[in-house]
PDB file of C-alpha atoms in Angstrom:
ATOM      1  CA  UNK M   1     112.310 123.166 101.601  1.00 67.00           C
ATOM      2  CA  UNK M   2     115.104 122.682 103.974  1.00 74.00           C
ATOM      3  CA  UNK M   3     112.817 120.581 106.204  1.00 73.00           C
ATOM      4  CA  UNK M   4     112.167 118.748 103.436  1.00 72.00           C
ATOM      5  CA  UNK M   5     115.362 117.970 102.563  1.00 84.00           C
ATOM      6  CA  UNK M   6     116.193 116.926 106.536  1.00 83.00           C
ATOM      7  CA  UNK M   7     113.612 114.661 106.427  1.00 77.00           C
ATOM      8  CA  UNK M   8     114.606 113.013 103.478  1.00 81.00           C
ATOM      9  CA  UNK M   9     118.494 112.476 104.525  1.00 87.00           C
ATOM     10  CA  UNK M  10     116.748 111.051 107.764  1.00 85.00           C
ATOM     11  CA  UNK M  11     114.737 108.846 105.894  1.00 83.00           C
ATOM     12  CA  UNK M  12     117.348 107.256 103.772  1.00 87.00           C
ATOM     13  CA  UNK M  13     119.550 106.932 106.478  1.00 89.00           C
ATOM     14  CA  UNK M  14     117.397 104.704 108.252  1.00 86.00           C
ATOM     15  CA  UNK M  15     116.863 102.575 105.632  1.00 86.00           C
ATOM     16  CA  UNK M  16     120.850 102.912 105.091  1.00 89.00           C
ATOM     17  CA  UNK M  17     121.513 101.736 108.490  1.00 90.00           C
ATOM     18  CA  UNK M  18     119.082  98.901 108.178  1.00 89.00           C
ATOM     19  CA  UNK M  19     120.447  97.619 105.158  1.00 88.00           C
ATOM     20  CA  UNK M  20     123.735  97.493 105.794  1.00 90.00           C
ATOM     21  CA  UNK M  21     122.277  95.410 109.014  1.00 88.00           C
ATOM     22  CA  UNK M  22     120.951  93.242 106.337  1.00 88.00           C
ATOM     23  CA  UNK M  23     124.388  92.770 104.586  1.00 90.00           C
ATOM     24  CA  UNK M  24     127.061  92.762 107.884  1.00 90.00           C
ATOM     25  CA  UNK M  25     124.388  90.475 110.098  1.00 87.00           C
ATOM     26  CA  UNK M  26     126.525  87.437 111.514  1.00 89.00           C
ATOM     27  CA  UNK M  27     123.102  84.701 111.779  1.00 91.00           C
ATOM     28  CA  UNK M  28     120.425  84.090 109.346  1.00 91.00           C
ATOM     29  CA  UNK M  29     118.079  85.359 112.107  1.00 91.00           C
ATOM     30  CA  UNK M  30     119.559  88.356 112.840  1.00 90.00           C
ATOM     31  CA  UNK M  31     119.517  89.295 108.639  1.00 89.00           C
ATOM     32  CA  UNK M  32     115.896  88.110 108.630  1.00 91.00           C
ATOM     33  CA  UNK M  33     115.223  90.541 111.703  1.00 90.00           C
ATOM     34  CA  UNK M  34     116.761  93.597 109.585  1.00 89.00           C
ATOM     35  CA  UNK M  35     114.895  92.429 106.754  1.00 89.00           C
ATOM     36  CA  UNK M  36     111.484  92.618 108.247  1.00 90.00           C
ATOM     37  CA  UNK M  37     112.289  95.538 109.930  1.00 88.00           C
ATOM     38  CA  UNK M  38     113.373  97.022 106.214  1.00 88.00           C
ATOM     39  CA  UNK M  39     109.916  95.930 105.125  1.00 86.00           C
ATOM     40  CA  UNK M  40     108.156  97.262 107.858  1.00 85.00           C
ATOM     41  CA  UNK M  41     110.108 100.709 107.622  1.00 86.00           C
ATOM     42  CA  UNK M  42     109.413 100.725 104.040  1.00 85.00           C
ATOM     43  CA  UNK M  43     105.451 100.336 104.832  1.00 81.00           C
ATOM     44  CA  UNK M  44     105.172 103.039 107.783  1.00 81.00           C
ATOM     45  CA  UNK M  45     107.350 105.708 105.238  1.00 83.00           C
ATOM     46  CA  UNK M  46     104.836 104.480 102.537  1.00 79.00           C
ATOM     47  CA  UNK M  47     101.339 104.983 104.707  1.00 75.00           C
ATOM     48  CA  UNK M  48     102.876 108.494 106.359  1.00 76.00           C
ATOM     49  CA  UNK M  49     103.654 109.636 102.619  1.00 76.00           C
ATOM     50  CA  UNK M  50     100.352 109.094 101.431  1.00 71.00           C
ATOM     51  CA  UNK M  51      99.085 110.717 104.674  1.00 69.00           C
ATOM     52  CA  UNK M  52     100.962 113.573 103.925  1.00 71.00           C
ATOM     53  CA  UNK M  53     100.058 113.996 100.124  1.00 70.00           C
ATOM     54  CA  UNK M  54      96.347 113.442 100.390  1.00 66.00           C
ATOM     55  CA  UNK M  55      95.938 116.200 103.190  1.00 65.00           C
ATOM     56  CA  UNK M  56      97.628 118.422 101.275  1.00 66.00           C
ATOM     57  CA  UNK M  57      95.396 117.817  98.400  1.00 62.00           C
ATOM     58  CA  UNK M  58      92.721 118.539 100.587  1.00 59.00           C
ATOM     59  CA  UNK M  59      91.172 115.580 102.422  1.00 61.00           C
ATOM     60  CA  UNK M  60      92.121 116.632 106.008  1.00 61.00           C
ATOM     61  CA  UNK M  61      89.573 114.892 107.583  1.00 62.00           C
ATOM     62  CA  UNK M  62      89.738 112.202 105.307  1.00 67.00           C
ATOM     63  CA  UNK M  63      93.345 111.375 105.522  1.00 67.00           C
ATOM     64  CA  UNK M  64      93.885 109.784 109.409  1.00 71.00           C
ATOM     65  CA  UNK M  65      91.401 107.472 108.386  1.00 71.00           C
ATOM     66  CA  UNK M  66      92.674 106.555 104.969  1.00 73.00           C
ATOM     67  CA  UNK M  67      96.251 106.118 106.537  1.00 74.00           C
ATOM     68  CA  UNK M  68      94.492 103.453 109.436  1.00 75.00           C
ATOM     69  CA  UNK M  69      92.682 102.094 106.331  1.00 76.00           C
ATOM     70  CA  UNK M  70      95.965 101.780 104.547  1.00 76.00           C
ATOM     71  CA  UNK M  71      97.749 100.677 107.484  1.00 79.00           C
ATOM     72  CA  UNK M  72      95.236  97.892 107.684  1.00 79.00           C
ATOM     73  CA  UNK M  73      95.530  96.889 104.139  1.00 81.00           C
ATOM     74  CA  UNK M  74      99.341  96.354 104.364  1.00 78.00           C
ATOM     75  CA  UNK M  75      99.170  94.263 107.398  1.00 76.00           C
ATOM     76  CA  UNK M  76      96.176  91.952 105.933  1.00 78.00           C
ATOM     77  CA  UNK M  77      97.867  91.676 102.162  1.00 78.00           C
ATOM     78  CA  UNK M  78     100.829  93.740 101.119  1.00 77.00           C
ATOM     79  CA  UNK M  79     102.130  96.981 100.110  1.00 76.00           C
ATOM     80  CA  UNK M  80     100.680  96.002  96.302  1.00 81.00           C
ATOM     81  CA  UNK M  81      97.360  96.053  97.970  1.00 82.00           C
ATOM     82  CA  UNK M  82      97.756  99.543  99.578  1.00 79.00           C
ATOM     83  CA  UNK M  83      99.103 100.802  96.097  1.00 81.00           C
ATOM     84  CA  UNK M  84      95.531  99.298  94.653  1.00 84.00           C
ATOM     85  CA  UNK M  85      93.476 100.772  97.114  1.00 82.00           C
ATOM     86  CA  UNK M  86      94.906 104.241  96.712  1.00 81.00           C
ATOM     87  CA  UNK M  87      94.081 103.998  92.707  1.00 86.00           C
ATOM     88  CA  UNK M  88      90.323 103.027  93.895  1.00 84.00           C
ATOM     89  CA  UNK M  89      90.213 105.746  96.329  1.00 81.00           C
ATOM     90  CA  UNK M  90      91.507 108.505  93.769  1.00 84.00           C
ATOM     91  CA  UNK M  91      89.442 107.013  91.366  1.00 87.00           C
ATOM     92  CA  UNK M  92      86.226 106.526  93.120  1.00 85.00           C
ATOM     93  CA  UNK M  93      86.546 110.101  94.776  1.00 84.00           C
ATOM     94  CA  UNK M  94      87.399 111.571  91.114  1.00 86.00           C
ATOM     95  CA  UNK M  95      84.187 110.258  89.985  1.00 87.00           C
ATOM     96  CA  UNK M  96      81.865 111.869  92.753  1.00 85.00           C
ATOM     97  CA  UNK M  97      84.148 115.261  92.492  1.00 87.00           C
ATOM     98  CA  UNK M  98      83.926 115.258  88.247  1.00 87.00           C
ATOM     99  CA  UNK M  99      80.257 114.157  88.365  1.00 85.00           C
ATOM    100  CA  UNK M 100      79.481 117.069  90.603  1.00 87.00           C
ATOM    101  CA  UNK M 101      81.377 119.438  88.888  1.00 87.00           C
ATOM    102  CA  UNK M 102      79.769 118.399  85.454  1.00 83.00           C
ATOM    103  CA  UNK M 103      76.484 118.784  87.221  1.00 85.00           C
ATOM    104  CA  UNK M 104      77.328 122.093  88.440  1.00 88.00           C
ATOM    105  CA  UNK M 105      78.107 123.824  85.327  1.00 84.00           C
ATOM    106  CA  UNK M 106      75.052 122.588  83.787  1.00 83.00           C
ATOM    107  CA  UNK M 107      73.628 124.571  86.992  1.00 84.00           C
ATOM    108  CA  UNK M 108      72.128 121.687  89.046  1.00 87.00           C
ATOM    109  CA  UNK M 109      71.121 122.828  92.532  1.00 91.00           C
ATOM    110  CA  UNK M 110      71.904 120.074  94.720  1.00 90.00           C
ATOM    111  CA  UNK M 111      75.446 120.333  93.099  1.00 88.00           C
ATOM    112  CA  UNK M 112      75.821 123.574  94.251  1.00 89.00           C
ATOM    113  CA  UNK M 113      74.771 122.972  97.164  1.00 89.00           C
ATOM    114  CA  UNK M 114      77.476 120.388  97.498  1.00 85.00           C
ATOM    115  CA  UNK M 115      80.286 122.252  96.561  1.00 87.00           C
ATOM    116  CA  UNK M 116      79.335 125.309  99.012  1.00 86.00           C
ATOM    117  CA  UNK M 117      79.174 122.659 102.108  1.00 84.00           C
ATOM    118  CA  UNK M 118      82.395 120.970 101.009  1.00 81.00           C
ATOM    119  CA  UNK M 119      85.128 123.700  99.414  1.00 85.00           C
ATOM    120  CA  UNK M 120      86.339 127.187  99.572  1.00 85.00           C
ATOM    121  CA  UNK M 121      88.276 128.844  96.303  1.00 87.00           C
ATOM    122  CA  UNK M 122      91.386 126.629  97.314  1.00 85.00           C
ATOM    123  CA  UNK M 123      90.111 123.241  98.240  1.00 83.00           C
ATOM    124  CA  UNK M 124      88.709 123.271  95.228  1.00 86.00           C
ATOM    125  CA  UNK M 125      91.229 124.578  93.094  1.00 88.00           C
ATOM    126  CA  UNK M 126      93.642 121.613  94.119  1.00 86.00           C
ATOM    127  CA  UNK M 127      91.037 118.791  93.706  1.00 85.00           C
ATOM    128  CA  UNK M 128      90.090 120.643  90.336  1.00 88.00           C
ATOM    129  CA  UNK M 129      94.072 120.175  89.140  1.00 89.00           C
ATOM    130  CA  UNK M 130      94.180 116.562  91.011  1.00 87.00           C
ATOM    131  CA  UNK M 131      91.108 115.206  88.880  1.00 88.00           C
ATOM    132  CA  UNK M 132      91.350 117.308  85.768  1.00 89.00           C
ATOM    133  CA  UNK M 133      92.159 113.830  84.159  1.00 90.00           C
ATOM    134  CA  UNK M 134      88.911 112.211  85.593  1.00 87.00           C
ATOM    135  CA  UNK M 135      86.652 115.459  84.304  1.00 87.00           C
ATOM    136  CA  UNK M 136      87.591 114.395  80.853  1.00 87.00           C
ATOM    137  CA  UNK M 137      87.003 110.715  81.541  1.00 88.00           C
ATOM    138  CA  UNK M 138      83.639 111.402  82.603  1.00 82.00           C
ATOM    139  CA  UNK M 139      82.873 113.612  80.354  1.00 82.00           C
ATOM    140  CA  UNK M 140      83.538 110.833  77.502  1.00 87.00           C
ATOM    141  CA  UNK M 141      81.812 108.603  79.225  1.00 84.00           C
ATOM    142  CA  UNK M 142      78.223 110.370  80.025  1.00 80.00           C
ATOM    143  CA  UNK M 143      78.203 112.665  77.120  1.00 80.00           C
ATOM    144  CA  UNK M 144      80.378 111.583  73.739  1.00 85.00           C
ATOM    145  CA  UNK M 145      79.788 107.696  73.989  1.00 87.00           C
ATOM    146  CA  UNK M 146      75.971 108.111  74.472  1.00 85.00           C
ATOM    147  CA  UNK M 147      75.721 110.643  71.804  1.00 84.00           C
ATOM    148  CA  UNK M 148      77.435 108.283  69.228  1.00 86.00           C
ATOM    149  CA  UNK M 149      75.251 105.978  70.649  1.00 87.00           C
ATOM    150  CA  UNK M 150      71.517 107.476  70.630  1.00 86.00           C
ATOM    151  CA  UNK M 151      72.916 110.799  67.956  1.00 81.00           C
ATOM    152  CA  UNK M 152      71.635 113.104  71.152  1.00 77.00           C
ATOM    153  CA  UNK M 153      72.957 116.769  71.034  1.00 77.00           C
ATOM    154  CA  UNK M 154      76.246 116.820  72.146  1.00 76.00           C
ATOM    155  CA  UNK M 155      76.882 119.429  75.247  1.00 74.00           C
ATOM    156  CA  UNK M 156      79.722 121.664  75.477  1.00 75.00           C
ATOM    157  CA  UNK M 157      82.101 120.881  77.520  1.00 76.00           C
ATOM    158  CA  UNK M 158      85.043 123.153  78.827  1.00 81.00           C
ATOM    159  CA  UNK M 159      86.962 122.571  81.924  1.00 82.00           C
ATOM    160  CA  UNK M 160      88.727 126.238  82.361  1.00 83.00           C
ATOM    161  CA  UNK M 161      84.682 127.091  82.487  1.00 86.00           C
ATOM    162  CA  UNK M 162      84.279 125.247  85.784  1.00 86.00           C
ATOM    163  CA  UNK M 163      87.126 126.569  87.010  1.00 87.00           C
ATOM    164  CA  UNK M 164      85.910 130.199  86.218  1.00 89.00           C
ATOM    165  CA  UNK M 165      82.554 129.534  87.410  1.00 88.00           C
ATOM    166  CA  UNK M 166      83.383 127.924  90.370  1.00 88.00           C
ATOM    167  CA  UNK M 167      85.780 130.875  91.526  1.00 86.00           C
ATOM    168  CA  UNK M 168      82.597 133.311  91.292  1.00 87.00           C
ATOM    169  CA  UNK M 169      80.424 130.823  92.707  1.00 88.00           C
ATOM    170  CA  UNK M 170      82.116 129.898  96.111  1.00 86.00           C
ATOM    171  CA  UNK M 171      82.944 133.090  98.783  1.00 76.00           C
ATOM    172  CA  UNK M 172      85.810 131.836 100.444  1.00 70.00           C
TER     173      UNK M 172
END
């Protein structure tokens, strides 16, 4: 926590420091330097951050590459864009992981198989709590919307049992 809380005084500092080259600047140029450099700042804290938070959450061999990919997107659009493409990428990897998972405790081999390649008790604990909102979506979408639809039999659906099963399911 104390690390933490050094790297955050560092943090703002620098963009302290900056800004106030922004305000006491004697030319134009010179304020427009410290502005871009603000910006730019801003943008390298931003794709570190979300480097940091996704390999905790358990992409570590994801996250280098998302960060170039974000990295990329910032330089080509803008920070907006970044901010977009981490919503697809939570959302489109929230889909495979609750799809799975709903195929899994309706004991589908191949999802099994998947989960026992990909996760031990902890990796998938934290994706389990990341896209607990997405297991509900999809849920909705592939089982209560089609059985208002067609009046097909409605299957249970309880996430704690995933959770439960999964923990007796994978070794690690």
């Amino acid at each position: 926590m104390k690390d933490f809380i050094y790297l955050t005084i560092t943090a703002l500092s620098i963009f302290l420091i900056i800004f106030l080259g922004i305000i006491f600047g004697e030319t134009f140029t010179q304020k427009a330097t410290y502005l871009e450099l603000f910006i730019l700042y801003g943008n390298i804290l931003f794709i570190v951050s979300l480097l940091i938070v996704v390999a905790y959450f358990g992409f570590k061999y994801f996250s280098i590459f998302l960060a170039i990919v974000f990295a990329l997107i910032i330089s080509l659009s803008s920070i907006q864009g970044a901010f977009l493409a981490a919503i697809f990428t939570y959302i489109i990897w929230g889909m495979m992981f609750a799809i799975q998972a709903l195929l899994f405790i309706n004991n589908v081999q191949s999802a099994k198989d998947w989960f026992s390649d990909r996760y031990t008790k902890k990796t998938f604990r934290r994706e389990y709590l990341w896209f607990y909102p997405l297991l509900w979506i999809f849920y909705i979408l592939l089982e209560i919307i089609p059985n208002m639809i067609y009046k097909d039999k409605l299957s249970d659906f309880n996430p704690s049992e995933i959770l439960k099963e999964m923990n007796i399911f994978l070794k690690k």
